[in-house]
Coordinates of C-alpha atoms in Angstrom, one line a residue:
M207 CA -24.6 21.2 -44.1
R208 CA -26.1 22.7 -47.2
N209 CA -23.2 25.0 -47.7
N210 CA -20.7 22.1 -47.3
K211 CA -22.7 20.2 -50.0
W212 CA -22.3 23.1 -52.5
S213 CA -18.7 23.6 -51.7
N214 CA -18.0 19.9 -52.5
L215 CA -19.6 20.4 -55.9
L216 CA -17.5 23.4 -56.9
P217 CA -14.5 21.4 -58.1
Y218 CA -16.7 19.5 -60.5
V219 CA -18.2 22.7 -61.9
A220 CA -14.7 24.1 -62.4
L221 CA -13.7 20.9 -64.2
I222 CA -16.6 21.2 -66.6
I223 CA -15.7 24.9 -67.3
A224 CA -12.1 23.9 -68.0
A225 CA -13.2 21.2 -70.4
L226 CA -15.4 23.7 -72.2
F227 CA -12.4 26.0 -72.6
L228 CA -10.2 23.2 -73.9
F229 CA -12.6 21.3 -76.1
G230 CA -15.5 23.7 -76.7
G231 CA -15.8 26.8 -78.9
N232 CA -16.6 26.8 -82.6
P233 CA -17.9 23.4 -83.7
T234 CA -16.2 23.9 -87.1
S235 CA -12.8 22.4 -87.6
N236 CA -9.9 24.7 -88.1
K237 CA -7.4 24.3 -91.0
N238 CA -4.1 26.0 -91.7
L239 CA -4.0 26.7 -95.4
S240 CA -1.2 27.4 -97.7
Y241 CA -1.2 30.5 -99.9
D242 CA -2.1 28.5 -103.0
E243 CA -5.0 26.8 -101.3
F244 CA -6.1 30.2 -100.1
R245 CA -6.0 31.6 -103.6
E246 CA -8.2 28.7 -104.8
L247 CA -10.8 29.6 -102.2
L248 CA -10.7 33.2 -103.3
N249 CA -11.2 32.2 -106.9
S250 CA -14.1 30.0 -106.1
N251 CA -15.7 32.6 -103.8
S252 CA -16.0 30.1 -101.0
V253 CA -14.9 32.5 -98.2
K254 CA -17.9 33.6 -96.2
Q255 CA -16.3 35.9 -93.7
S256 CA -12.7 36.8 -92.7
N257 CA -10.6 38.9 -90.5
V258 CA -7.4 40.4 -91.9
S259 CA -4.6 41.5 -89.5
V260 CA -1.9 43.4 -91.4
G261 CA 1.5 43.3 -89.7
S262 CA 4.8 44.9 -90.7
N263 CA 6.1 41.8 -92.5
V264 CA 3.2 39.3 -92.7
V265 CA -0.6 39.3 -93.2
D266 CA -2.7 37.0 -91.0
V267 CA -6.1 36.0 -92.4
N268 CA -8.7 34.1 -90.3
G269 CA -12.2 33.2 -91.4
V270 CA -14.8 30.7 -92.4
Y271 CA -15.3 29.1 -95.8
T272 CA -17.7 26.5 -97.3
G273 CA -16.3 23.3 -98.4
V274 CA -17.3 21.1 -101.4
D275 CA -19.5 19.0 -99.1
G276 CA -21.4 22.1 -97.9
T277 CA -19.8 22.1 -94.4
D278 CA -18.4 25.3 -92.9
Y279 CA -14.7 25.2 -91.9
S280 CA -12.6 27.7 -90.1
F281 CA -9.2 28.5 -91.7
S282 CA -6.1 30.6 -91.0
V283 CA -3.4 31.5 -93.4
R284 CA -0.2 33.7 -93.2
I285 CA 1.2 35.3 -96.3
P286 CA 4.1 37.7 -96.9
R287 CA 3.2 41.3 -96.9
T288 CA 3.3 43.1 -100.3
D289 CA 1.1 45.9 -101.4
S290 CA -0.1 44.1 -104.5
Q291 CA -1.1 41.0 -102.5
I292 CA -3.0 43.1 -99.9
D293 CA -4.9 44.8 -102.7
Q294 CA -5.8 41.5 -104.4
I295 CA -7.0 39.9 -101.1
M296 CA -9.2 42.9 -100.2
E297 CA -10.8 42.8 -103.7
S298 CA -11.5 39.1 -103.6
L299 CA -12.8 38.9 -100.0
Q300 CA -16.5 39.8 -99.8
K301 CA -17.0 40.2 -96.0
T302 CA -13.9 41.1 -94.2
N303 CA -12.7 43.0 -91.1
V304 CA -9.3 44.7 -90.9
V305 CA -7.7 44.3 -87.5
D306 CA -4.8 46.4 -86.3
A307 CA -2.0 43.9 -85.4
D308 CA -0.4 46.4 -83.0
A309 CA -3.6 46.7 -81.0
S310 CA -3.6 43.1 -80.0
N311 CA -2.4 42.3 -76.4
V312 CA -0.2 39.2 -76.4
F313 CA -0.1 38.9 -72.6
V314 CA -3.9 38.9 -72.3
E315 CA -4.2 36.3 -75.1
T316 CA -1.6 34.1 -73.4
L317 CA -3.3 34.4 -70.0
I318 CA -6.7 33.6 -71.5
S319 CA -5.3 30.5 -73.2
C320 CA -3.7 29.4 -69.8
I321 CA -7.0 29.7 -67.8
P322 CA -8.1 26.0 -68.4
F323 CA -4.7 24.7 -67.3
I324 CA -4.8 26.9 -64.1
L325 CA -8.3 25.5 -63.3
L326 CA -7.1 21.9 -63.8
A327 CA -4.1 22.5 -61.5
G328 CA -6.4 23.9 -58.8
I329 CA -8.8 21.0 -59.1
A330 CA -5.9 18.5 -58.8
F331 CA -4.6 20.3 -55.6
F332 CA -8.0 20.3 -54.1
M333 CA -8.6 16.6 -54.7
M334 CA -5.2 15.7 -53.3
S335 CA -5.9 17.7 -50.1
K336 CA -9.2 15.9 -49.8
M337 CA -7.6 12.5 -50.1
N338 CA -5.1 13.3 -47.4
G339 CA -7.9 14.0 -44.9
G340 CA -8.5 16.8 -42.5
G341 CA -5.9 16.0 -39.9
N342 CA -3.1 15.0 -42.4
A343 CA -3.6 18.2 -44.4
K344 CA -1.6 20.0 -41.8
A345 CA 1.4 17.9 -42.6
F346 CA 3.8 20.7 -41.6
E347 CA 2.3 21.3 -38.2
F348 CA 3.4 18.1 -36.6
S349 CA 5.8 19.9 -34.3
K350 CA 3.1 22.3 -33.0
S351 CA 1.6 21.7 -29.6
R352 CA -1.7 19.8 -29.3
A353 CA -2.6 21.5 -26.1
R354 CA -6.1 22.9 -26.2
L355 CA -6.6 26.4 -24.7
E356 CA -9.8 26.6 -22.7
G357 CA -10.9 30.0 -21.6
N358 CA -13.7 31.1 -19.4
I359 CA -13.7 28.0 -17.3
K360 CA -17.0 27.9 -15.4
V361 CA -16.1 25.0 -13.0
R362 CA -15.6 26.2 -9.4
F363 CA -14.7 24.6 -6.1
S364 CA -18.4 24.5 -5.3
D365 CA -18.7 22.0 -8.1
V366 CA -16.1 19.7 -6.6
A367 CA -17.2 17.7 -3.6
G368 CA -15.7 14.9 -1.5
C369 CA -12.1 16.1 -1.5
D370 CA -11.8 18.9 1.0
E371 CA -8.2 18.3 1.9
E372 CA -7.2 18.3 -1.8
K373 CA -8.9 21.6 -2.3
E374 CA -7.0 23.1 0.6
E375 CA -3.7 22.0 -1.0
M376 CA -4.7 23.7 -4.3
A377 CA -6.0 26.9 -2.7
E378 CA -2.5 28.4 -2.5
I379 CA -2.0 27.7 -6.2
I380 CA -5.0 29.9 -6.8
D381 CA -3.6 32.6 -4.6
Y382 CA -0.2 32.4 -6.4
L383 CA -1.8 32.7 -9.9
K384 CA -3.8 35.7 -8.8
Q385 CA -1.0 37.5 -6.8
P386 CA 2.4 36.1 -7.7
K387 CA 4.2 39.1 -6.3
K388 CA 2.9 38.3 -2.9
F389 CA 5.0 35.1 -2.8
A390 CA 8.0 36.6 -4.5
K391 CA 8.2 39.3 -1.8
M392 CA 8.3 36.7 0.9
G393 CA 10.9 34.7 -1.0
A394 CA 8.6 31.7 -1.4
R395 CA 8.7 29.5 -4.4
I396 CA 5.4 27.9 -5.4
P397 CA 5.6 24.3 -6.7
K398 CA 6.4 24.2 -10.4
G399 CA 4.5 21.0 -10.8
I400 CA 1.7 19.2 -9.0
L401 CA 1.1 15.5 -9.5
M402 CA -2.5 14.3 -8.7
V403 CA -2.7 10.6 -8.0
G404 CA -5.9 8.6 -7.6
S405 CA -8.2 5.9 -8.9
P406 CA -10.1 6.6 -12.1
G407 CA -13.2 8.8 -11.6
T408 CA -12.1 10.4 -8.4
G409 CA -12.2 13.9 -10.0
K410 CA -8.6 14.8 -10.8
T411 CA -9.4 16.6 -14.0
L412 CA -12.4 18.3 -12.5
L413 CA -10.2 19.6 -9.6
A414 CA -7.6 21.0 -12.0
K415 CA -10.3 22.8 -14.0
A416 CA -11.8 24.2 -10.7
V417 CA -8.4 25.7 -9.9
A418 CA -8.2 27.4 -13.3
G419 CA -11.8 28.6 -12.9
E420 CA -11.2 30.0 -9.4
A421 CA -8.0 31.7 -10.5
D422 CA -9.5 32.9 -13.9
V423 CA -6.4 32.1 -15.9
P424 CA -5.9 30.4 -19.3
F425 CA -6.1 26.6 -19.0
Y426 CA -4.1 24.4 -21.4
S427 CA -5.1 20.7 -21.4
I428 CA -3.4 17.9 -23.2
S429 CA -3.1 14.1 -22.8
G430 CA 0.2 12.4 -22.4
S431 CA -0.4 10.3 -25.6
D432 CA -0.7 13.5 -27.7
F433 CA 3.0 14.1 -27.4
V434 CA 4.2 10.9 -29.0
E435 CA 3.9 10.3 -32.7
M436 CA 5.4 7.9 -35.2
F437 CA 8.0 10.6 -36.2
V438 CA 11.1 10.8 -34.0
G439 CA 11.6 14.2 -32.4
V440 CA 8.0 15.3 -32.8
G441 CA 7.1 14.8 -29.1
A442 CA 10.1 16.9 -27.9
S443 CA 9.2 19.6 -30.4
R444 CA 5.6 19.7 -29.1
V445 CA 6.8 20.0 -25.5
R446 CA 9.0 23.0 -26.4
D447 CA 6.1 24.6 -28.4
M448 CA 3.6 24.0 -25.5
F449 CA 5.8 25.8 -22.9
K450 CA 6.7 28.6 -25.4
T451 CA 3.0 29.2 -26.0
A452 CA 2.1 29.0 -22.3
Q453 CA 4.8 31.6 -21.4
K454 CA 3.0 34.1 -23.8
T455 CA -0.2 33.9 -21.8
A456 CA 1.3 33.6 -18.3
P457 CA 0.0 33.4 -15.6
C458 CA -1.7 30.2 -16.8
M459 CA -2.1 26.5 -16.0
V460 CA -0.9 23.5 -18.1
F461 CA -2.8 20.3 -17.3
I462 CA -1.3 17.0 -18.6
D463 CA -3.7 14.1 -18.2
E464 CA -2.5 10.5 -18.1
I465 CA 1.2 11.6 -17.8
D466 CA 2.3 8.0 -17.4
A467 CA 1.9 7.6 -21.2
V468 CA 5.0 9.7 -21.6
G469 CA 6.6 9.8 -18.2
R470 CA 7.4 6.1 -17.7
Q471 CA 10.7 5.0 -16.3
R472 CA 13.6 5.2 -18.7
G473 CA 16.0 2.4 -19.4
A474 CA 16.1 -0.4 -22.0
G475 CA 15.4 -3.3 -19.7
L476 CA 14.7 -6.7 -21.3
G477 CA 11.9 -5.3 -23.5
G478 CA 13.8 -2.5 -25.2
G479 CA 13.1 1.2 -24.9
N480 CA 11.1 3.7 -26.8
D481 CA 13.4 6.4 -28.1
E482 CA 10.7 8.8 -29.1
R483 CA 9.0 8.6 -25.7
E484 CA 12.2 8.9 -23.9
Q485 CA 13.2 12.0 -25.9
T486 CA 9.8 13.5 -25.1
L487 CA 10.3 12.8 -21.4
N488 CA 13.8 14.3 -21.5
Q489 CA 12.5 17.5 -23.1
L490 CA 9.7 17.7 -20.5
L491 CA 12.2 17.4 -17.7
V492 CA 14.4 20.1 -19.3
E493 CA 11.4 22.5 -19.8
M494 CA 10.2 22.1 -16.3
D495 CA 13.7 22.8 -15.0
G496 CA 14.0 25.8 -17.3
I497 CA 10.9 27.5 -15.9
S498 CA 12.2 30.4 -13.9
D499 CA 10.9 30.9 -10.4
N500 CA 7.5 32.5 -10.2
A501 CA 7.3 32.6 -14.0
G502 CA 3.5 32.2 -13.7
I503 CA 3.2 28.7 -15.2
V504 CA 1.8 25.9 -13.0
V505 CA 1.9 22.4 -14.4
I506 CA -0.6 19.9 -13.1
A507 CA -0.5 16.3 -14.1
A508 CA -2.8 13.4 -13.3
T509 CA -2.2 9.6 -13.3
N510 CA -3.5 6.5 -11.7
R511 CA -0.1 4.7 -12.1
P512 CA 2.4 6.6 -10.0
D513 CA 4.5 3.5 -9.6
V514 CA 5.7 3.5 -13.2
L515 CA 6.8 7.2 -13.4
D516 CA 10.4 8.1 -13.8
P517 CA 12.1 9.2 -10.5
A518 CA 13.5 12.3 -12.3
L519 CA 10.0 13.5 -12.9
L520 CA 9.1 13.5 -9.2
R521 CA 12.2 15.2 -7.8
P522 CA 11.9 18.7 -6.2
G523 CA 12.0 21.4 -8.9
R524 CA 9.8 19.5 -11.2
F525 CA 6.7 17.9 -9.7
D526 CA 7.3 19.2 -6.2
R527 CA 4.0 18.2 -4.7
Q528 CA 2.1 15.0 -4.9
I529 CA -1.6 15.0 -4.0
T530 CA -3.5 11.8 -3.6
V531 CA -7.1 12.1 -4.6
S532 CA -8.8 9.2 -2.7
L533 CA -12.1 7.6 -3.0
P534 CA -14.7 9.6 -1.0
D535 CA -15.9 8.5 2.4
V536 CA -19.6 8.6 3.3
R537 CA -19.6 12.3 3.9
G538 CA -17.8 12.9 0.7
R539 CA -20.3 10.7 -1.2
K540 CA -23.2 12.6 0.2
A541 CA -21.7 15.9 -0.8
I542 CA -21.0 14.6 -4.3
L543 CA -24.6 13.3 -4.6
E544 CA -25.8 16.8 -3.6
V545 CA -23.7 18.4 -6.3
H546 CA -25.0 16.1 -9.1
A547 CA -28.6 16.2 -7.8
R548 CA -28.9 19.9 -8.5
N549 CA -30.4 19.4 -11.9
K550 CA -32.3 16.2 -11.0
K551 CA -36.0 16.1 -10.0
L552 CA -35.8 13.9 -6.9
A553 CA -38.8 12.8 -4.9
E554 CA -39.3 14.4 -1.5
D555 CA -38.6 11.2 0.5
I556 CA -35.2 10.7 -1.1
N557 CA -32.5 10.4 1.6
L558 CA -29.1 11.1 0.0
E559 CA -27.3 10.3 3.2
A560 CA -28.8 6.8 3.2
L561 CA -27.9 6.5 -0.5
A562 CA -24.3 7.5 0.4
K563 CA -24.1 4.7 3.0
R564 CA -25.2 2.2 0.4
T565 CA -22.5 3.1 -2.1
P566 CA -19.1 2.4 -0.3
G567 CA -16.1 2.4 -2.7
F568 CA -18.0 4.4 -5.3
S569 CA -16.0 7.2 -7.0
G570 CA -17.4 10.6 -7.9
A571 CA -17.9 9.5 -11.6
E572 CA -19.8 6.3 -10.5
L573 CA -22.1 8.3 -8.2
E574 CA -22.9 10.7 -11.0
N575 CA -23.6 7.7 -13.2
V576 CA -26.0 6.3 -10.5
L577 CA -28.1 9.5 -10.6
N578 CA -28.0 9.6 -14.3
E579 CA -29.1 6.0 -14.7
A580 CA -31.9 6.7 -12.2
A581 CA -33.1 9.7 -14.2
I582 CA -33.1 7.6 -17.4
L583 CA -35.2 4.9 -15.6
A584 CA -37.6 7.6 -14.4
V585 CA -38.0 8.8 -18.0
R586 CA -38.4 5.2 -19.2
E587 CA -41.3 4.7 -16.7
N588 CA -42.9 8.1 -17.5
L589 CA -42.5 9.4 -14.0
D590 CA -42.4 13.0 -12.9
K591 CA -39.7 12.5 -10.3
I592 CA -36.9 10.1 -9.5
G593 CA -37.9 7.7 -6.7
M594 CA -36.0 5.4 -4.4
N595 CA -36.9 2.4 -6.6
Q596 CA -35.1 4.0 -9.5
L597 CA -32.1 4.8 -7.4
D598 CA -31.9 1.2 -6.1
E599 CA -32.1 -0.2 -9.6
A600 CA -29.4 2.4 -10.7
I601 CA -27.0 1.2 -8.0
D602 CA -27.5 -2.4 -9.1
R603 CA -27.0 -1.5 -12.8
V604 CA -23.8 0.4 -12.1
M605 CA -22.4 -2.4 -10.0
M606 CA -23.5 -5.5 -11.8
G607 CA -25.3 -4.4 -15.0
P608 CA -29.0 -4.6 -16.0
A609 CA -31.1 -7.4 -14.6
K610 CA -31.6 -10.4 -16.9
K611 CA -35.3 -10.9 -16.2
S612 CA -35.6 -13.1 -19.3
R613 CA -33.3 -15.7 -17.9
K614 CA -35.4 -18.2 -16.0
Y615 CA -34.1 -20.7 -13.4
D616 CA -35.4 -24.2 -13.0
E617 CA -36.8 -24.7 -9.5
E618 CA -33.8 -26.6 -8.2
T619 CA -31.3 -23.9 -9.3
K620 CA -33.5 -21.1 -8.0
K621 CA -33.6 -22.8 -4.6
L622 CA -29.8 -23.3 -4.6
V623 CA -29.3 -19.6 -5.3
A624 CA -31.8 -18.5 -2.7
Y625 CA -30.1 -20.6 0.0
H626 CA -26.7 -19.4 -1.1
E627 CA -27.6 -15.7 -0.8
A628 CA -29.5 -16.3 2.4
G629 CA -26.3 -17.8 3.9
H630 CA -24.5 -14.5 3.3
A631 CA -27.3 -12.6 4.9
V632 CA -27.3 -14.8 8.1
I633 CA -23.6 -14.4 8.5
G634 CA -24.0 -10.7 8.3
L635 CA -26.8 -10.7 10.9
K636 CA -25.4 -13.2 13.4
G637 CA -21.6 -13.2 12.8
D638 CA -18.8 -10.8 13.7
S639 CA -18.6 -9.6 10.1
P640 CA -17.7 -5.9 9.7
I641 CA -20.1 -5.7 6.7
V642 CA -23.8 -5.8 6.7
V643 CA -26.2 -6.9 4.0
E644 CA -28.2 -4.1 2.5
K645 CA -30.0 -6.0 -0.2
V646 CA -30.3 -9.6 -1.3
T647 CA -31.6 -10.7 -4.7
I648 CA -31.7 -13.8 -6.8
I649 CA -32.4 -12.0 -10.0
P650 CA -29.4 -12.6 -12.4
R651 CA -27.2 -9.7 -13.3
G652 CA -24.1 -9.8 -15.4
T653 CA -22.5 -13.2 -14.9
A654 CA -23.9 -13.6 -11.4
G655 CA -27.0 -15.7 -10.6
G656 CA -27.7 -13.5 -7.6
Y657 CA -25.8 -11.2 -5.3
N658 CA -25.7 -9.4 -1.9
L659 CA -25.3 -5.7 -1.7
M660 CA -23.0 -5.3 1.3
S661 CA -21.7 -2.2 3.1
P662 CA -19.4 -1.7 6.0
K663 CA -21.0 -1.2 9.5
Q664 CA -18.5 1.6 10.0
E665 CA -16.0 3.0 7.5
K666 CA -12.5 2.7 8.9
I667 CA -9.0 3.8 7.8
L668 CA -7.5 0.6 9.3
D669 CA -8.8 -3.0 9.3
T670 CA -8.2 -5.2 12.3
K671 CA -7.4 -8.9 12.2
K672 CA -10.9 -9.5 13.6
D673 CA -12.5 -7.5 10.8
M674 CA -10.6 -9.5 8.2
I675 CA -11.6 -12.8 9.8
G676 CA -15.2 -11.6 9.8
S677 CA -15.0 -10.6 6.1
I678 CA -13.7 -14.0 5.1
T679 CA -16.4 -15.8 7.1
S680 CA -19.0 -13.6 5.4
Y681 CA -17.7 -14.5 2.0
L682 CA -17.8 -18.2 2.8
G683 CA -21.4 -18.1 4.1
G684 CA -23.0 -19.0 0.8
R685 CA -20.8 -22.1 0.2
A686 CA -21.5 -23.2 3.8
A687 CA -25.2 -22.9 3.3
E688 CA -25.0 -25.0 0.1
E689 CA -23.1 -27.8 1.9
I690 CA -25.4 -27.9 5.0
F691 CA -28.8 -27.8 3.2
F692 CA -28.0 -29.7 0.0
N693 CA -25.0 -31.8 0.9
D694 CA -23.4 -30.5 -2.3
V695 CA -21.6 -27.4 -3.6
T696 CA -21.9 -25.4 -6.8
S697 CA -19.7 -23.1 -8.9
G698 CA -21.6 -20.0 -7.7
A699 CA -19.1 -19.3 -4.9
S700 CA -16.1 -18.9 -7.2
N701 CA -15.9 -15.1 -6.7
D702 CA -16.5 -15.5 -2.9
I703 CA -13.6 -18.0 -2.6
Q704 CA -11.4 -15.7 -4.7
E705 CA -12.0 -12.7 -2.4
A706 CA -11.6 -14.8 0.8
T707 CA -8.3 -16.2 -0.5
R708 CA -7.0 -12.8 -1.4
I709 CA -7.7 -11.4 2.1
A710 CA -6.1 -14.5 3.8
R711 CA -3.0 -14.2 1.6
N712 CA -2.6 -10.5 2.5
M713 CA -3.0 -11.3 6.2
V714 CA -0.1 -13.8 5.9
T715 CA 2.3 -12.1 3.4
V716 CA 1.6 -8.4 3.8
Y717 CA 0.1 -7.7 7.2
G718 CA 2.0 -10.3 9.3
M719 CA -1.3 -11.6 10.9
S720 CA -0.2 -15.3 11.2
D721 CA 2.1 -17.6 13.1
L722 CA 4.9 -16.7 10.6
G723 CA 5.2 -13.4 12.4
P724 CA 5.3 -9.8 11.3
I725 CA 7.4 -10.3 8.1
K726 CA 6.5 -9.2 4.6
Y727 CA 6.8 -12.2 2.3
G728 CA 6.4 -10.2 -0.9
R729 CA 8.2 -10.3 -4.2
S730 CA 10.8 -8.0 -5.7
E731 CA 9.6 -5.7 -8.4
G732 CA 10.3 -6.5 -12.0
S733 CA 10.8 -4.5 -15.2
V734 CA 8.1 -1.9 -15.7
F735 CA 8.3 -2.5 -19.5
L736 CA 7.3 -6.1 -19.1
G737 CA 4.4 -5.4 -16.8
R738 CA 6.4 -6.2 -13.6
D739 CA 4.5 -9.5 -13.0
Y740 CA 6.3 -11.3 -15.8
T741 CA 9.7 -10.7 -14.3
T742 CA 9.0 -10.7 -10.5
N743 CA 11.4 -12.8 -8.5
S744 CA 10.4 -14.5 -5.2
N745 CA 12.6 -13.6 -2.3
V746 CA 11.5 -16.5 -0.1
S747 CA 12.5 -20.1 -0.1
D748 CA 10.3 -23.1 -1.1
Q749 CA 9.9 -24.0 2.6
I750 CA 8.5 -20.6 3.4
N751 CA 6.1 -20.8 0.5
Y752 CA 4.9 -24.1 1.9
E753 CA 4.4 -22.5 5.3
I754 CA 2.6 -19.5 3.7
D755 CA 0.2 -21.9 1.9
K756 CA -0.4 -23.8 5.2
E757 CA -1.3 -20.5 7.0
I758 CA -3.6 -19.4 4.3
R759 CA -5.4 -22.7 4.4
K760 CA -5.6 -22.6 8.2
I761 CA -7.2 -19.2 8.2
V762 CA -9.7 -20.1 5.4
D763 CA -10.6 -23.4 7.1
E764 CA -11.2 -21.8 10.5
C765 CA -13.5 -19.2 8.9
Y766 CA -15.4 -21.8 6.9
D767 CA -15.9 -23.9 10.1
K768 CA -17.1 -20.7 11.8
A769 CA -19.6 -20.0 9.0
K770 CA -21.0 -23.5 9.2
E771 CA -21.4 -23.2 12.9
I772 CA -23.3 -19.9 12.6
I773 CA -25.6 -21.3 9.9
N774 CA -26.3 -24.5 11.9
E775 CA -27.3 -22.3 14.9
N776 CA -29.7 -20.2 12.7
K777 CA -31.1 -22.7 10.3
S778 CA -34.7 -21.6 10.7
L779 CA -33.8 -17.9 10.1
L780 CA -31.9 -18.9 6.9
E781 CA -34.8 -21.0 5.6
N782 CA -37.2 -18.2 6.3
I783 CA -35.1 -15.7 4.3
A784 CA -34.6 -18.2 1.5
N785 CA -38.4 -18.9 1.3
V786 CA -39.1 -15.1 1.1
L787 CA -36.5 -14.8 -1.7
L788 CA -38.1 -17.6 -3.6
E789 CA -41.4 -15.7 -3.4
Q790 CA -40.4 -12.1 -4.1
E791 CA -36.8 -12.6 -5.4
T792 CA -35.5 -9.4 -3.7
I793 CA -35.4 -8.3 -0.1
T794 CA -33.9 -5.3 1.6
A795 CA -32.1 -4.9 4.9
E796 CA -35.3 -3.7 6.6
E797 CA -37.2 -6.8 5.4
I798 CA -34.4 -9.0 6.6
H799 CA -34.7 -7.6 10.1
Q800 CA -38.5 -8.0 9.9
I801 CA -38.0 -11.7 9.0
E802 CA -35.6 -12.0 12.0
D803 CA -38.2 -10.4 14.3
G804 CA -41.1 -12.4 12.9
T805 CA -43.0 -9.2 11.8
F806 CA -42.5 -9.6 8.0
T807 CA -45.6 -9.8 5.8
L808 CA -45.2 -11.0 2.3
K809 CA -46.5 -8.6 -0.4
K810 CA -48.0 -10.0 -3.5
E811 CA -49.7 -7.8 -6.2
E812 CA -52.3 -10.1 -7.7
E813 CA -53.4 -11.9 -4.5
P814 CA -54.7 -10.6 -1.2
V815 CA -52.0 -9.9 1.3
E816 CA -53.8 -11.5 4.2
I817 CA -53.9 -14.9 2.5
K818 CA -50.2 -14.9 1.6
E819 CA -49.4 -13.9 5.2
V820 CA -51.2 -17.0 6.5
Q821 CA -49.5 -19.2 4.0
V822 CA -46.0 -18.0 4.8
E823 CA -46.6 -18.3 8.5
E824 CA -47.9 -21.8 8.1
K825 CA -44.9 -22.7 5.9
L826 CA -42.4 -21.2 8.3
G827 CA -44.2 -22.8 11.2
E828 CA -43.9 -26.3 9.6
T829 CA -40.2 -25.7 9.1
E830 CA -39.7 -24.8 12.7
I831 CA -41.6 -27.9 13.9
K832 CA -39.5 -30.1 11.8
E833 CA -36.3 -28.5 13.2
D834 CA -37.6 -29.0 16.8
E835 CA -38.3 -32.6 16.2

């Protein structure tokens, strides 16, 4: 930082030096005298010192004289050369130096006189380059590839967990990069391009780096947006330069992240096309076609939008292989947690398998974030190790955001939220729902007043009609509890209703699980340039749409009636759960089962536990007596 500070001051120092050259020097003013004026100075003995340069034709005299006002002035005069004049001048001048005119170097004198102007020009160039900025200073390197070469990749397959099948697919790529002649001898052609498709955070980039690390080859990484610029033709030039550079270091890997930014479907459509992006895509197609077999370059691309890619990009000979990197299952989540827990100080009682079961649908990035948030919470609380409390809170923070403990409910709203969340818990315990409640809380998080942490009883590849009906019933449990106990409903069930409606609509229009039969009542795809949804056209009649709405309503109504039936049969259990929620605000799955069995004891920090146990039992007993009556 200190060196940069001094380097920034150098232009101003040079500017001061140039100004001194131009405007500094002898403070006396210089006058060009005529021969007659010079003669008058000689006659008055006003010349203090002088230099005489005798040339072949003229005599140059420079010196200093004292004026009438007593001020010293510098002067110069040029007179024709005659012997008589030279003798007169030498006699009249008191202090004089004779300089040989032939000994002077005109080139050196001219160069010295140009130094200030050279300094000023250098300062101007430096200031202009500073104004242009660091990136724009390389104005003539627009056509160069922006791919970053990463050597000595330290990521290995042992650092990638939860995608065993994907690693098997990539293993032969490693073998090819290490021993390309082995495949050439057999006549095999390794895929030129591999497209990795998956949700954000599933580890596509990490898997590509692990392949380069295992093969120990140069790794070029670039984003799809780095190709396209405001100048037409720059993207295509960068593609050419990238492959030209890669061929010099083959065998190597080229990784293009977010390829959908440049590989979208071509065609004007209603929204118009992007000529620069299409030219870049065309050049990418040509370069991938031009790679000779077994040239030692493997292109790996990643995207989470394979539906918008151009079909020409996916044909054999370009991206030959498509690998789907899915969200990890429970075993994969456990393996991912073990990888990211290597540098974390976890307590001895931490069960990563139980933690993996409580995080269904989490990607690898989200699991890493859970452990990181737990570590931050442990530091915040000045703990030596990460405990289960910190991990529970970290899961809630990743899913819903930090708890808003400062937001206080009034008693009526708090009771409504408690009964709503208890309704979900009862449906999970007594219904046919494929999901179970792991945790219930009425502490506000994000936009939710409270929430249930749910996980599937068993992770499945396929969902049955019974599973979907159970899920809809579970989502409607909170609304049913509000209606039964308060004879009123709130806006708190909006997300539940949205999810229940989505599942019911898919059952009717996609999966054929209704009286309309096994027919897909979808919509034709629209233009990719307009976001598809704006130009989709329905391929069903108005009558069929009416029938679809009737079937959706029928499914939701039946599930809602089922939810109310279960809650009416288990009113006392729901009230017990709600009362505990009102007391301690958060209960876990183990505590819910204890409440169901009648073995739960309420824990309160500032009051004796025994007293609170008696109070809860008496309160719950009164509730049960009222129900019996």
